[in-house]
Short mmCIF file of C-alpha atoms in Angstrom, two decimals:
data_model
loop_
_atom_site.label_atom_id
_atom_site.label_comp_id
_atom_site.label_asym_id
_atom_site.label_seq_id
_atom_site.Cartn_x
_atom_site.Cartn_y
_atom_site.Cartn_z
CA MET A 53 28.14 -30.15 -1.46
CA ARG A 54 24.71 -28.83 -2.43
CA THR A 55 25.64 -25.43 -1.02
CA PHE A 56 28.16 -25.12 -3.83
CA LEU A 57 25.30 -25.26 -6.31
CA ALA A 58 23.77 -22.10 -4.92
CA VAL A 59 26.21 -20.06 -6.97
CA PHE A 60 24.68 -21.54 -10.11
CA VAL A 61 21.04 -21.60 -9.11
CA LEU A 62 18.78 -18.91 -10.61
CA GLY A 63 15.87 -19.39 -8.24
CA CYS A 64 14.16 -21.60 -5.75
CA CYS A 65 10.53 -22.42 -5.09
CA LEU A 66 8.21 -20.00 -3.32
CA ALA A 67 4.73 -20.70 -4.61
CA ALA A 68 2.24 -17.88 -4.70
CA GLU A 69 -0.99 -19.28 -3.36
CA ALA A 70 -3.39 -16.37 -3.67
CA HIS A 71 -4.96 -14.88 -6.80
CA ILE A 72 -6.08 -11.49 -5.51
CA GLY A 73 -6.96 -8.99 -8.19
CA SER A 74 -6.78 -11.36 -11.20
CA PRO A 75 -3.11 -11.12 -12.28
CA ASN A 76 -4.08 -12.67 -15.63
CA VAL A 77 -5.77 -10.15 -17.89
CA PHE A 78 -8.88 -10.96 -19.94
CA LEU A 79 -10.35 -8.61 -22.51
CA GLU A 80 -13.29 -8.86 -24.90
CA ASP A 81 -13.75 -5.85 -27.14
CA LYS A 82 -13.25 -4.52 -30.64
CA ALA A 83 -9.91 -3.58 -32.20
CA GLY A 84 -11.25 -1.27 -34.85
CA ASP A 85 -13.91 -3.34 -36.62
CA TYR A 86 -12.60 -6.69 -35.37
CA PRO A 87 -14.14 -8.34 -32.28
CA VAL A 88 -11.31 -9.96 -30.32
CA ARG A 89 -10.73 -11.85 -27.11
CA ILE A 90 -7.30 -11.26 -25.56
CA VAL A 91 -5.74 -13.19 -22.69
CA ILE A 92 -2.43 -12.06 -21.19
CA ARG A 93 -0.65 -14.17 -18.59
CA PRO A 94 2.19 -12.08 -17.13
CA PRO A 95 5.28 -13.85 -15.79
CA ASN A 96 5.63 -14.49 -12.06
CA VAL A 97 9.33 -13.57 -12.20
CA VAL A 98 10.79 -10.37 -13.66
CA PRO A 99 12.39 -10.27 -16.19
CA GLY A 100 10.11 -12.88 -17.69
CA LEU A 101 7.97 -13.81 -20.67
CA ALA A 102 4.31 -12.83 -20.83
CA GLU A 103 2.08 -15.23 -22.77
CA ILE A 104 -0.45 -13.55 -25.05
CA THR A 105 -3.28 -15.15 -26.98
CA VAL A 106 -5.59 -13.28 -29.35
CA ARG A 107 -8.73 -14.86 -30.77
CA VAL A 108 -10.50 -13.08 -33.62
CA GLN A 109 -13.88 -13.92 -35.13
CA GLU A 110 -12.73 -13.71 -38.73
CA PRO A 111 -9.50 -14.21 -40.69
CA VAL A 112 -7.11 -11.26 -40.54
CA GLN A 113 -3.78 -10.45 -42.17
CA HIS A 114 -1.53 -9.52 -39.24
CA ILE A 115 -1.64 -9.23 -35.46
CA THR A 116 1.22 -7.50 -33.65
CA VAL A 117 1.88 -6.98 -29.94
CA LEU A 118 3.96 -4.23 -28.38
CA PRO A 119 5.04 -3.95 -24.70
CA VAL A 120 5.03 -0.36 -23.38
CA PHE A 121 6.63 0.36 -20.00
CA TRP A 122 4.96 3.26 -18.21
CA ARG A 123 8.19 5.25 -17.80
CA ALA A 124 9.44 4.71 -21.36
CA GLY A 125 6.26 5.29 -23.36
CA ARG A 126 5.82 4.08 -26.91
CA GLU A 127 8.74 6.07 -28.23
CA GLY A 128 11.04 4.18 -25.87
CA SER A 129 9.59 0.76 -26.64
CA PRO A 130 11.05 -1.92 -28.92
CA LEU A 131 9.58 -2.83 -32.27
CA PRO A 132 6.33 -4.81 -32.05
CA ASP A 133 6.39 -8.60 -32.35
CA GLU A 134 4.09 -10.42 -34.72
CA ALA A 135 1.69 -12.92 -33.18
CA LYS A 136 1.78 -16.31 -34.88
CA LEU A 137 -1.25 -18.33 -35.92
CA VAL A 138 -1.58 -21.35 -33.65
CA ARG A 139 -1.13 -24.59 -35.54
CA GLY A 140 -4.46 -26.28 -36.25
CA GLU A 141 -6.43 -23.08 -35.57
CA THR A 142 -7.84 -20.54 -37.98
CA ASN A 143 -8.47 -17.48 -35.80
CA LEU A 144 -6.24 -18.01 -32.72
CA TYR A 145 -2.88 -16.23 -32.49
CA SER A 146 -0.19 -16.37 -29.82
CA ALA A 147 2.93 -14.44 -28.89
CA GLU A 148 5.40 -14.02 -26.06
CA LEU A 149 6.78 -10.70 -24.86
CA TRP A 150 9.60 -9.96 -22.43
CA LEU A 151 8.59 -7.76 -19.49
CA MET A 152 11.96 -6.52 -18.28
CA LYS A 153 11.07 -4.39 -15.25
CA PRO A 154 8.53 -4.47 -12.43
CA GLY A 155 5.76 -1.92 -12.71
CA ALA A 156 2.93 -0.99 -15.04
CA TYR A 157 2.99 -2.04 -18.69
CA SER A 158 0.51 -1.94 -21.49
CA VAL A 159 0.39 -4.38 -24.38
CA ASP A 160 -0.75 -2.71 -27.59
CA VAL A 161 -2.50 -5.35 -29.71
CA THR A 162 -2.90 -4.26 -33.34
CA VAL A 163 -5.13 -6.20 -35.74
CA GLU A 164 -4.88 -5.57 -39.47
CA GLY A 165 -7.16 -7.03 -42.10
CA SER A 166 -9.36 -6.28 -45.06
CA ARG A 167 -11.34 -3.70 -43.04
CA GLY A 168 -8.35 -1.67 -42.00
CA LYS A 169 -6.39 -1.61 -38.76
CA GLY A 170 -7.39 -1.33 -35.10
CA THR A 171 -5.46 -1.28 -31.83
CA LEU A 172 -6.44 -2.20 -28.29
CA ILE A 173 -4.40 -1.07 -25.30
CA VAL A 174 -4.35 -3.67 -22.53
CA PRO A 175 -2.85 -2.67 -19.14
CA VAL A 176 -0.74 -5.35 -17.44
CA ASN A 177 0.97 -5.38 -14.05
CA SER A 178 4.54 -6.68 -14.22
CA MET A 179 5.58 -7.97 -10.80
CA ALA A 180 7.60 -10.82 -9.38
CA THR A 181 5.40 -12.98 -7.18
CA ASN A 182 7.68 -15.96 -6.60
CA THR A 183 11.00 -17.54 -7.51
CA ARG A 184 11.49 -20.37 -9.97
CA PRO A 185 12.19 -23.89 -8.65
CA MET A 186 15.05 -26.00 -9.96
CA SER A 187 14.10 -29.40 -11.30
CA ARG A 188 15.53 -32.51 -9.67
CA GLY A 189 17.21 -33.59 -12.90
CA TYR A 190 18.88 -30.20 -13.32
CA SER A 191 20.06 -30.31 -9.69
CA ILE A 192 21.63 -33.74 -10.21
CA MET A 193 23.33 -32.57 -13.40
CA LEU A 194 24.81 -29.48 -11.73
CA LEU A 195 25.88 -31.49 -8.70
CA THR A 196 27.69 -33.96 -10.97
CA LEU A 197 29.41 -31.17 -12.89
CA ALA A 198 30.42 -29.41 -9.68
CA THR A 199 31.90 -32.65 -8.32
CA VAL A 200 33.88 -33.22 -11.53
CA LEU A 201 35.18 -29.63 -11.47
CA PHE A 202 36.11 -29.89 -7.80
CA LEU A 203 38.01 -33.17 -8.20
CA GLY A 204 39.56 -31.97 -11.45
CA GLY A 205 40.80 -28.81 -9.75
CA LEU A 206 42.44 -30.88 -7.01
CA LYS A 207 44.09 -33.16 -9.56
CA LEU A 208 45.41 -30.20 -11.55
CA ALA A 209 46.84 -28.53 -8.43
CA GLY A 210 48.60 -31.76 -7.42
CA ALA A 211 50.07 -32.19 -10.90
CA ILE A 212 51.25 -28.59 -11.12
CA PHE A 213 53.15 -28.62 -7.84
CA GLY A 214 54.16 -32.30 -7.76
CA GLU A 215 55.06 -33.34 -11.31
CA SER A 216 55.15 -30.35 -13.67
CA ARG A 217 58.89 -29.64 -13.08
CA LEU A 218 60.03 -33.20 -13.79
CA ASP A 219 61.61 -34.20 -17.06
CA PRO A 220 59.65 -36.57 -19.28
CA GLY A 221 59.85 -40.15 -18.06
CA VAL A 222 61.26 -39.25 -14.63
CA LEU A 223 59.27 -40.67 -11.71
CA PRO A 224 58.23 -38.25 -8.91
CA THR A 225 60.14 -38.55 -5.65
CA ARG A 226 58.61 -38.85 -2.22
CA LYS A 227 59.15 -35.10 -1.79
CA ASP A 228 57.40 -34.38 -5.08
CA ARG A 229 54.39 -36.49 -4.07
CA TRP A 230 54.09 -34.74 -0.68
CA ARG A 231 54.39 -31.37 -2.39
CA GLY A 232 51.50 -32.33 -4.70
CA ARG A 233 49.37 -33.58 -1.83
CA ALA A 234 49.96 -30.35 0.10
CA ALA A 235 48.93 -28.35 -2.97
CA MET A 236 45.77 -30.45 -3.29
CA ALA A 237 44.92 -29.88 0.38
CA LEU A 238 45.42 -26.12 0.10
CA THR A 239 43.40 -26.07 -3.13
CA ALA A 240 40.57 -27.98 -1.43
CA VAL A 241 40.52 -25.41 1.37
CA ALA A 242 40.54 -22.53 -1.15
CA LEU A 243 37.72 -24.07 -3.20
CA LEU A 244 35.63 -24.73 -0.10
CA LEU A 245 36.17 -21.12 1.03
CA LEU A 246 35.07 -19.96 -2.42
CA ALA A 247 31.99 -22.17 -2.19
CA PHE A 248 31.23 -20.80 1.29
CA GLY A 249 31.65 -17.22 0.03
CA GLY A 250 29.45 -18.01 -2.96
CA LYS A 251 26.80 -19.39 -0.63
CA LYS A 252 26.89 -16.22 1.47
CA TRP A 253 26.70 -14.06 -1.65
CA TRP A 254 23.76 -16.07 -2.95
CA ASP A 255 21.95 -15.87 0.39
CA PHE A 256 22.38 -12.08 0.31
CA GLU A 257 21.11 -11.80 -3.26
CA ASP A 258 18.24 -14.19 -2.56
CA GLY A 259 17.22 -12.26 0.55
CA ASN A 260 17.45 -8.95 -1.31
CA TYR A 261 15.26 -10.33 -4.09
CA ARG A 262 12.68 -11.71 -1.70
CA ASN A 263 12.59 -8.55 0.42
CA ASN A 264 12.79 -5.90 -2.28
CA ALA A 265 11.89 -7.40 -5.66
CA LEU A 266 8.98 -9.70 -4.86
CA TYR A 267 5.63 -7.95 -4.82
CA LYS A 268 4.12 -7.78 -1.35
CA PRO A 269 0.60 -6.51 -0.70
CA LEU A 270 0.65 -3.48 1.54
CA PRO A 271 -0.60 -4.01 5.11
CA VAL A 272 -4.04 -2.45 5.50
CA SER A 273 -6.11 -1.85 8.63
CA ALA A 274 -9.90 -1.44 8.59
CA LYS A 275 -11.66 -0.14 11.68
CA VAL A 276 -15.26 0.93 12.30
CA ARG A 277 -16.21 3.78 14.60
CA THR A 278 -19.51 5.48 15.44
CA GLU A 279 -19.92 9.18 14.77
CA HIS A 280 -23.19 11.13 14.65
CA ASP A 281 -24.94 7.79 15.17
CA GLN A 282 -23.39 6.48 11.95
CA LEU A 283 -20.93 3.65 11.40
CA ILE A 284 -17.82 4.97 9.65
CA LEU A 285 -15.21 2.61 8.19
CA THR A 286 -11.62 3.91 8.13
CA ILE A 287 -9.08 2.29 5.81
CA LYS A 288 -5.40 2.95 6.57
CA VAL A 289 -2.58 1.80 4.32
CA ASP A 290 0.85 1.10 5.83
CA ALA A 291 3.32 2.01 3.08
CA SER A 292 6.45 1.51 5.19
CA GLU A 293 7.21 -1.81 3.47
CA ARG A 294 7.61 0.07 0.21
CA TRP A 295 10.20 2.39 1.66
CA GLY A 296 7.46 4.66 2.94
CA ARG A 297 6.23 5.49 -0.57
CA TRP A 298 2.54 5.70 -1.37
CA THR A 299 2.16 7.13 -4.83
CA PRO A 300 -0.92 9.21 -5.65
CA LEU A 301 -4.00 7.50 -7.08
CA ILE A 302 -6.00 8.24 -10.21
CA PRO A 303 -9.78 7.78 -10.41
CA ASP A 304 -11.26 4.67 -11.98
CA HIS A 305 -14.89 5.23 -13.07
CA GLY A 306 -14.62 8.55 -11.22
CA LYS A 307 -13.68 6.90 -7.86
CA LEU A 308 -10.26 6.75 -6.21
CA MET A 309 -11.14 3.50 -4.48
CA HIS A 310 -13.67 0.74 -5.11
CA LEU A 311 -14.25 -1.04 -1.81
CA PHE A 312 -15.93 -4.44 -1.56
CA MET A 313 -17.08 -5.93 1.73
CA VAL A 314 -18.09 -9.59 2.01
CA ARG A 315 -19.63 -11.33 5.00
CA ASP A 316 -19.49 -15.11 5.02
CA GLY A 317 -22.11 -17.29 6.62
CA GLU A 318 -25.76 -16.51 7.09
CA PRO A 319 -27.09 -13.99 6.52
CA GLY A 320 -24.59 -13.28 3.78
CA ALA A 321 -23.88 -9.67 2.92
CA PHE A 322 -22.08 -7.73 0.21
CA ALA A 323 -21.33 -4.03 -0.26
CA HIS A 324 -19.74 -2.07 -3.10
CA LEU A 325 -18.68 1.27 -1.62
CA HIS A 326 -16.52 4.23 -2.60
CA PRO A 327 -14.47 5.76 0.23
CA VAL A 328 -13.28 9.35 0.29
CA GLN A 329 -9.57 10.03 0.75
CA ARG A 330 -8.94 11.85 4.04
CA GLY A 331 -5.16 11.80 3.75
CA GLY A 332 -2.49 10.34 1.54
CA GLU A 333 -2.97 6.84 2.96
CA GLU A 334 -6.32 7.09 4.80
CA PHE A 335 -9.83 6.64 3.43
CA GLU A 336 -13.28 6.80 5.03
CA VAL A 337 -16.76 5.67 4.04
CA PRO A 338 -20.12 5.57 5.86
CA LEU A 339 -21.47 2.05 6.17
CA PRO A 340 -25.01 1.03 5.26
CA PRO A 341 -26.94 -1.01 7.88
CA LEU A 342 -25.14 -4.28 7.15
CA PRO A 343 -25.53 -7.32 9.43
CA ALA A 344 -23.04 -7.29 12.29
CA GLY A 345 -20.01 -9.56 12.04
CA GLN A 346 -16.58 -9.91 10.51
CA TYR A 347 -16.17 -8.76 6.92
CA HIS A 348 -13.51 -9.38 4.32
CA VAL A 349 -12.49 -6.07 2.79
CA TYR A 350 -11.04 -5.67 -0.72
CA ALA A 351 -10.06 -2.25 -2.09
CA ASP A 352 -9.22 -1.72 -5.77
CA VAL A 353 -6.95 1.26 -6.50
CA THR A 354 -4.92 2.49 -9.47
CA HIS A 355 -1.74 4.52 -9.01
CA GLU A 356 -0.75 7.46 -11.16
CA ASP A 357 1.86 5.33 -12.97
CA GLY A 358 -0.85 2.94 -14.19
CA PHE A 359 -0.12 0.20 -11.63
CA SER A 360 -3.32 -1.24 -10.15
CA GLU A 361 -3.66 -3.42 -7.08
CA THR A 362 -6.18 -4.87 -4.65
CA LEU A 363 -5.66 -4.13 -0.94
CA VAL A 364 -6.98 -6.70 1.53
CA ALA A 365 -8.09 -6.38 5.16
CA THR A 366 -10.76 -7.56 7.61
CA ALA A 367 -13.18 -5.43 9.61
CA GLU A 368 -15.51 -6.11 12.51
CA VAL A 369 -18.83 -4.35 11.93
CA PRO A 370 -21.04 -3.76 15.01
CA PRO A 371 -24.85 -3.83 14.86
CA ALA A 372 -26.50 -0.77 13.35
CA SER A 373 -29.01 1.05 15.55
CA LEU A 374 -32.72 0.90 14.76
CA ALA A 375 -32.70 4.64 14.20
CA MET A 376 -29.92 4.34 11.66
CA LYS A 377 -31.71 1.52 9.85
CA LYS A 378 -34.78 3.73 9.63
CA LEU A 379 -32.76 6.61 8.20
CA TRP A 380 -31.12 4.38 5.60
CA LEU A 381 -34.04 2.23 4.54
CA GLY A 382 -37.10 4.33 5.37
CA ASN A 383 -40.23 2.19 5.22
CA SER A 384 -38.76 -0.19 2.65
CA ALA A 385 -37.29 -3.54 3.64
CA GLU A 386 -35.44 -3.81 0.33
CA PRO A 387 -31.76 -2.91 0.72
CA ILE A 388 -31.49 -1.53 -2.79
CA CYS A 389 -29.58 1.60 -3.64
CA SER A 390 -31.13 3.86 -6.25
CA ALA A 391 -30.98 7.47 -7.33
CA ALA A 392 -34.08 8.24 -5.25
CA VAL A 393 -32.65 6.52 -2.17
CA ALA A 394 -29.31 8.30 -2.61
CA GLN A 395 -31.07 11.66 -2.75
CA MET A 396 -33.00 10.80 0.41
CA LEU A 397 -29.83 9.75 2.23
CA VAL A 398 -28.12 13.03 1.38
CA THR A 399 -30.87 14.74 3.39
CA ASN A 400 -31.15 12.22 6.23
CA LEU A 401 -27.52 11.45 7.05
CA PHE A 402 -24.71 13.58 8.44
CA PHE A 403 -22.25 11.53 6.34
CA PRO A 404 -24.14 10.73 3.11
CA PRO A 405 -22.89 7.79 1.02
CA ASP A 406 -21.64 8.01 -2.52
CA PRO A 407 -24.59 7.93 -4.97
CA ASP A 408 -23.09 4.83 -6.59
CA ASP A 409 -22.74 2.86 -3.33
CA SER A 410 -24.70 -0.38 -3.30
CA TRP A 411 -25.20 -3.32 -0.98
CA GLN A 412 -27.02 -6.63 -0.82
CA MET A 413 -28.04 -8.76 2.16
CA ASN A 414 -29.72 -11.82 0.66
CA SER A 415 -28.25 -15.28 0.44
CA ALA A 416 -27.53 -16.93 -2.87
CA ALA A 417 -29.95 -19.41 -4.37
CA ARG A 418 -28.41 -22.87 -4.36
CA VAL A 419 -30.20 -24.50 -7.29
CA PRO A 420 -28.91 -26.30 -10.38
CA LEU A 421 -27.94 -24.22 -13.38
CA PRO A 422 -29.29 -21.96 -14.64
CA GLN A 423 -29.39 -20.11 -11.33
CA VAL A 424 -31.98 -17.42 -10.73
CA ALA A 425 -31.34 -14.65 -8.21
CA GLU A 426 -34.07 -12.40 -6.83
CA THR A 427 -32.67 -8.89 -6.78
CA GLY A 428 -35.61 -7.09 -5.20
CA GLY A 429 -38.38 -4.96 -6.63
CA GLY A 430 -39.58 -7.89 -8.72
CA TYR A 431 -36.37 -8.00 -10.78
CA LYS A 432 -34.68 -11.33 -11.49
CA MET A 433 -31.16 -12.08 -12.65
CA ILE A 434 -30.44 -15.34 -14.49
CA TRP A 435 -27.03 -16.95 -14.88
CA GLU A 436 -27.21 -18.46 -18.34
CA ASN A 437 -24.06 -20.61 -18.42
CA GLY A 438 -25.56 -24.07 -18.58
CA GLU A 439 -22.36 -26.10 -18.64
CA PRO A 440 -19.93 -26.86 -15.77
CA ILE A 441 -16.84 -24.66 -15.70
CA GLY A 442 -13.35 -26.01 -15.11
CA LYS A 443 -10.14 -24.45 -13.82
CA ASN A 444 -8.47 -22.03 -16.24
CA LEU A 445 -11.13 -22.58 -18.89
CA HIS A 446 -11.87 -19.30 -20.64
CA ALA A 447 -15.56 -18.55 -20.44
CA SER A 448 -17.92 -15.65 -20.87
CA LEU A 449 -20.13 -15.57 -17.79
CA ARG A 450 -23.54 -14.58 -19.19
CA PHE A 451 -26.32 -13.00 -17.17
CA LYS A 452 -29.78 -11.80 -18.13
CA LEU A 453 -31.78 -9.23 -16.19
CA LEU A 454 -35.58 -9.56 -16.22
CA ALA A 455 -37.98 -6.78 -15.27
CA PRO A 456 -40.94 -7.45 -12.93
CA ASP A 457 -43.03 -8.39 -15.99
CA ASP A 458 -40.44 -11.09 -16.85
CA GLN A 459 -39.37 -9.19 -19.95
CA PRO A 460 -35.69 -8.28 -20.56
CA ALA A 461 -34.93 -5.19 -18.51
CA GLN A 462 -33.40 -2.06 -19.96
CA ILE A 463 -29.84 -1.99 -18.62
CA GLU A 464 -28.27 1.38 -17.89
CA PRO A 465 -24.56 2.17 -17.45
CA TYR A 466 -23.41 1.80 -13.85
CA MET A 467 -20.28 3.94 -13.44
CA GLY A 468 -19.61 3.73 -17.17
CA MET A 469 -20.07 -0.05 -17.39
CA MET A 470 -23.07 -2.18 -18.28
CA GLY A 471 -22.26 -4.38 -15.32
CA HIS A 472 -19.81 -5.25 -12.57
CA ALA A 473 -19.00 -8.75 -11.31
CA VAL A 474 -17.08 -9.66 -8.16
CA VAL A 475 -15.72 -13.21 -7.97
CA ARG A 476 -14.50 -14.75 -4.70
CA ARG A 477 -13.55 -18.25 -3.65
CA HIS A 478 -15.03 -19.16 -0.27
CA ASP A 479 -11.63 -19.30 1.43
CA GLY A 480 -10.70 -15.85 0.10
CA ALA A 481 -7.69 -17.11 -1.89
CA VAL A 482 -9.24 -15.86 -5.18
CA PHE A 483 -10.81 -12.45 -5.68
CA ALA A 484 -11.44 -10.51 -8.87
CA HIS A 485 -13.43 -7.47 -9.97
CA VAL A 486 -14.54 -8.03 -13.57
CA HIS A 487 -16.19 -5.75 -16.12
CA PRO A 488 -17.93 -6.77 -19.35
CA VAL A 489 -14.85 -5.60 -21.23
CA GLY A 490 -12.35 -7.46 -19.03
CA THR A 491 -10.44 -7.72 -15.76
CA PHE A 492 -8.15 -4.72 -16.04
CA SER A 493 -8.36 -1.21 -14.60
CA MET A 494 -10.01 1.29 -16.94
CA ALA A 495 -7.99 4.05 -15.27
CA ALA A 496 -4.78 2.22 -16.13
CA GLN A 497 -5.91 1.90 -19.73
CA GLN A 498 -6.71 5.59 -19.83
CA PHE A 499 -3.24 6.34 -18.45
CA PHE A 500 -1.60 4.43 -21.27
CA VAL A 501 -3.84 6.13 -23.85
CA ASN A 502 -3.01 9.63 -22.60
CA GLY A 503 -0.29 9.33 -19.93
CA LYS A 504 2.68 8.97 -22.27
CA PRO A 505 1.26 10.14 -25.58
CA PRO A 506 3.22 9.66 -28.79
CA LYS A 507 3.14 12.19 -31.56
CA ASP A 508 -0.13 10.79 -32.91
CA SER A 509 -2.64 13.54 -32.23
CA ALA A 510 -5.38 10.97 -31.66
CA LEU A 511 -3.65 10.03 -28.40
CA GLN A 512 -3.25 13.54 -27.03
CA ALA A 513 -5.27 14.18 -23.88
CA GLN A 514 -7.43 17.26 -24.00
CA PRO A 515 -8.01 19.02 -20.66
CA GLY A 516 -11.54 19.56 -19.51
CA LEU A 517 -12.96 16.39 -21.07
CA LEU A 518 -14.42 13.53 -19.11
CA VAL A 519 -12.73 10.14 -19.33
CA ALA A 520 -15.42 8.79 -21.65
CA GLU A 521 -15.06 11.83 -23.88
CA GLN A 522 -11.29 11.50 -24.04
CA LEU A 523 -11.59 7.83 -24.92
CA SER A 524 -13.90 8.74 -27.77
CA LEU A 525 -11.03 10.68 -29.37
CA ALA A 526 -9.25 7.42 -30.21
CA PRO A 527 -11.89 4.67 -30.21
CA GLU A 528 -9.63 2.34 -32.21
CA LEU A 529 -7.36 2.08 -29.14
CA HIS A 530 -9.80 0.87 -26.55
CA GLY A 531 -13.06 -0.36 -28.04
CA SER A 532 -16.53 0.56 -26.88
CA HIS A 533 -16.68 -0.03 -23.14
CA THR A 534 -20.23 1.03 -22.52
CA ASN A 535 -21.72 -1.05 -25.32
CA ARG A 536 -20.84 -4.51 -24.05
CA VAL A 537 -24.36 -5.90 -24.18
CA GLY A 538 -25.09 -9.13 -26.02
CA ILE A 539 -28.87 -9.08 -26.49
CA ALA A 540 -31.57 -7.09 -24.72
CA GLY A 541 -31.10 -7.32 -20.97
CA GLU A 542 -27.99 -9.54 -21.17
CA VAL A 543 -24.40 -8.86 -20.09
CA SER A 544 -21.37 -11.16 -20.24
CA PHE A 545 -18.05 -11.08 -18.37
CA PRO A 546 -14.82 -12.68 -19.69
CA TYR A 547 -13.03 -14.68 -17.00
CA ALA A 548 -11.20 -17.92 -16.21
CA PHE A 549 -11.25 -19.30 -12.66
CA PRO A 550 -7.58 -19.77 -11.66
CA GLU A 551 -8.16 -22.49 -9.03
CA PRO A 552 -10.78 -25.16 -8.36
CA GLY A 553 -13.13 -24.86 -5.41
CA ALA A 554 -16.40 -23.34 -4.24
CA TYR A 555 -17.04 -19.80 -5.46
CA ARG A 556 -19.60 -17.09 -4.88
CA PHE A 557 -19.92 -14.10 -7.14
CA TRP A 558 -22.01 -10.99 -7.17
CA VAL A 559 -23.25 -9.43 -10.42
CA GLN A 560 -24.43 -5.82 -10.48
CA MET A 561 -26.52 -4.09 -13.14
CA LYS A 562 -28.51 -0.89 -13.17
CA SER A 563 -32.05 -0.47 -14.45
CA GLN A 564 -34.43 2.46 -14.04
CA GLY A 565 -32.03 4.12 -11.64
CA ARG A 566 -31.81 1.09 -9.33
CA ILE A 567 -28.57 -0.81 -8.72
CA LEU A 568 -29.47 -4.48 -8.68
CA THR A 569 -27.21 -7.21 -7.27
CA GLY A 570 -27.55 -10.92 -8.03
CA VAL A 571 -25.70 -13.52 -5.95
CA PHE A 572 -24.63 -16.87 -7.41
CA ASP A 573 -22.73 -19.94 -6.21
CA THR A 574 -20.74 -22.44 -8.25
CA THR A 575 -18.09 -25.12 -7.85
CA ILE A 576 -15.13 -25.10 -10.22
CA THR A 577 -13.67 -28.49 -11.02
CA ALA A 578 -9.99 -29.30 -11.38
CA ALA A 579 -8.58 -29.60 -14.87
CA LYS A 580 -8.62 -33.15 -16.22
#
């Protein structure tokens, strides 16, 4: 009988276990003159409701939120919704927005107060990642209703064919009763056939949804070859599961792909590389002299429609030759990438790396908080969060960089950001690339600033300008990305760990032309 319920069921349970690429969006920036912290939790079914919270540091008059689908633009969007002040709070607002289609959205958050109005554009991926389960109580209720309808239908059929033609007060004959029973039997067969057909229809719709509507990470292969005595990593994307479509990419921080390689165990290793596109779906990058072993590979890309995703693979890296280690490192044992080292590698190597490539081969320091990481060259990085962090608790991860003289170091922009953080749970089920401004793709934000511009001239893209220069045309829409420094030598990253467990994260800052990487370990507790 439960199969009959399938016609009425809207979804069934298929839990998404991985959090690759931080589907929830965190942003800390300024909307005009108002510092805000925005958290957007997109739905895991589409259409669905996205939950939005906005925390401001001072009382304001109004906060509105507007969903913008990449294909429709702002002119094709509905009217903005007003965020409501959360009861018992003074500066925390919440709202819910319907995301009706899968694909790239932005949420325009507008804050209006005594100091004018400011808007932040927050890119959000809308994608179905699972189906909704039906509660046991709801299943019992539907089963009861279906049973009543089934039995009622049989009773009605028997009455229609067995008693409806009789005059009032006349008792049915034996023939009338058999006629009614035959009608009930035929009706039961017809209803069961309808239920069977409904089950088949539902199975087809359910399979179509799972196969075509649910987001599936693209299969990716990562293989290492040796050429000109260098190790070259080739990344190939198999787009056949998306009907053979691989849409073009747009650069994020000037790079089409940000590749992260992580080696578990000892010695631990980490690399932040930037492959070059050799074909529509193939990328290559020369590898630094990393320790041999199996690596987890994560590649962040942003498509031309504003949709960003993280591709996942594994790669087996063979040992680097002594000659290659000499070419890469020279006489220094410190695996630190800097402008001087990059210039040297351009001369030494047949396949020179990207000047912004960086890597780290030291293990993390396992000491109580605050943790201190030696980053080489006498620099130290300190994780300043002194309190334990729980699951889904919003926190600003704060780090201070100290120069060799133990004074706060002068932090320089590294690819347009004051820092980069990569968060990974030890089992690989959680991975996120975080900036001081948030967890979203800057390229996606730039797309929604200029990709579908409204009539407002402040949003019009001007050819020939760099991304940072174009953003400066409408600073009220995006904040000040390169100024996210708390005090001298300190950078913070907004994030909330989605699952409990043991984590390792790598924090990168740049000082005096050197890219410095600190490695930290922590254990996230379950919510109480």
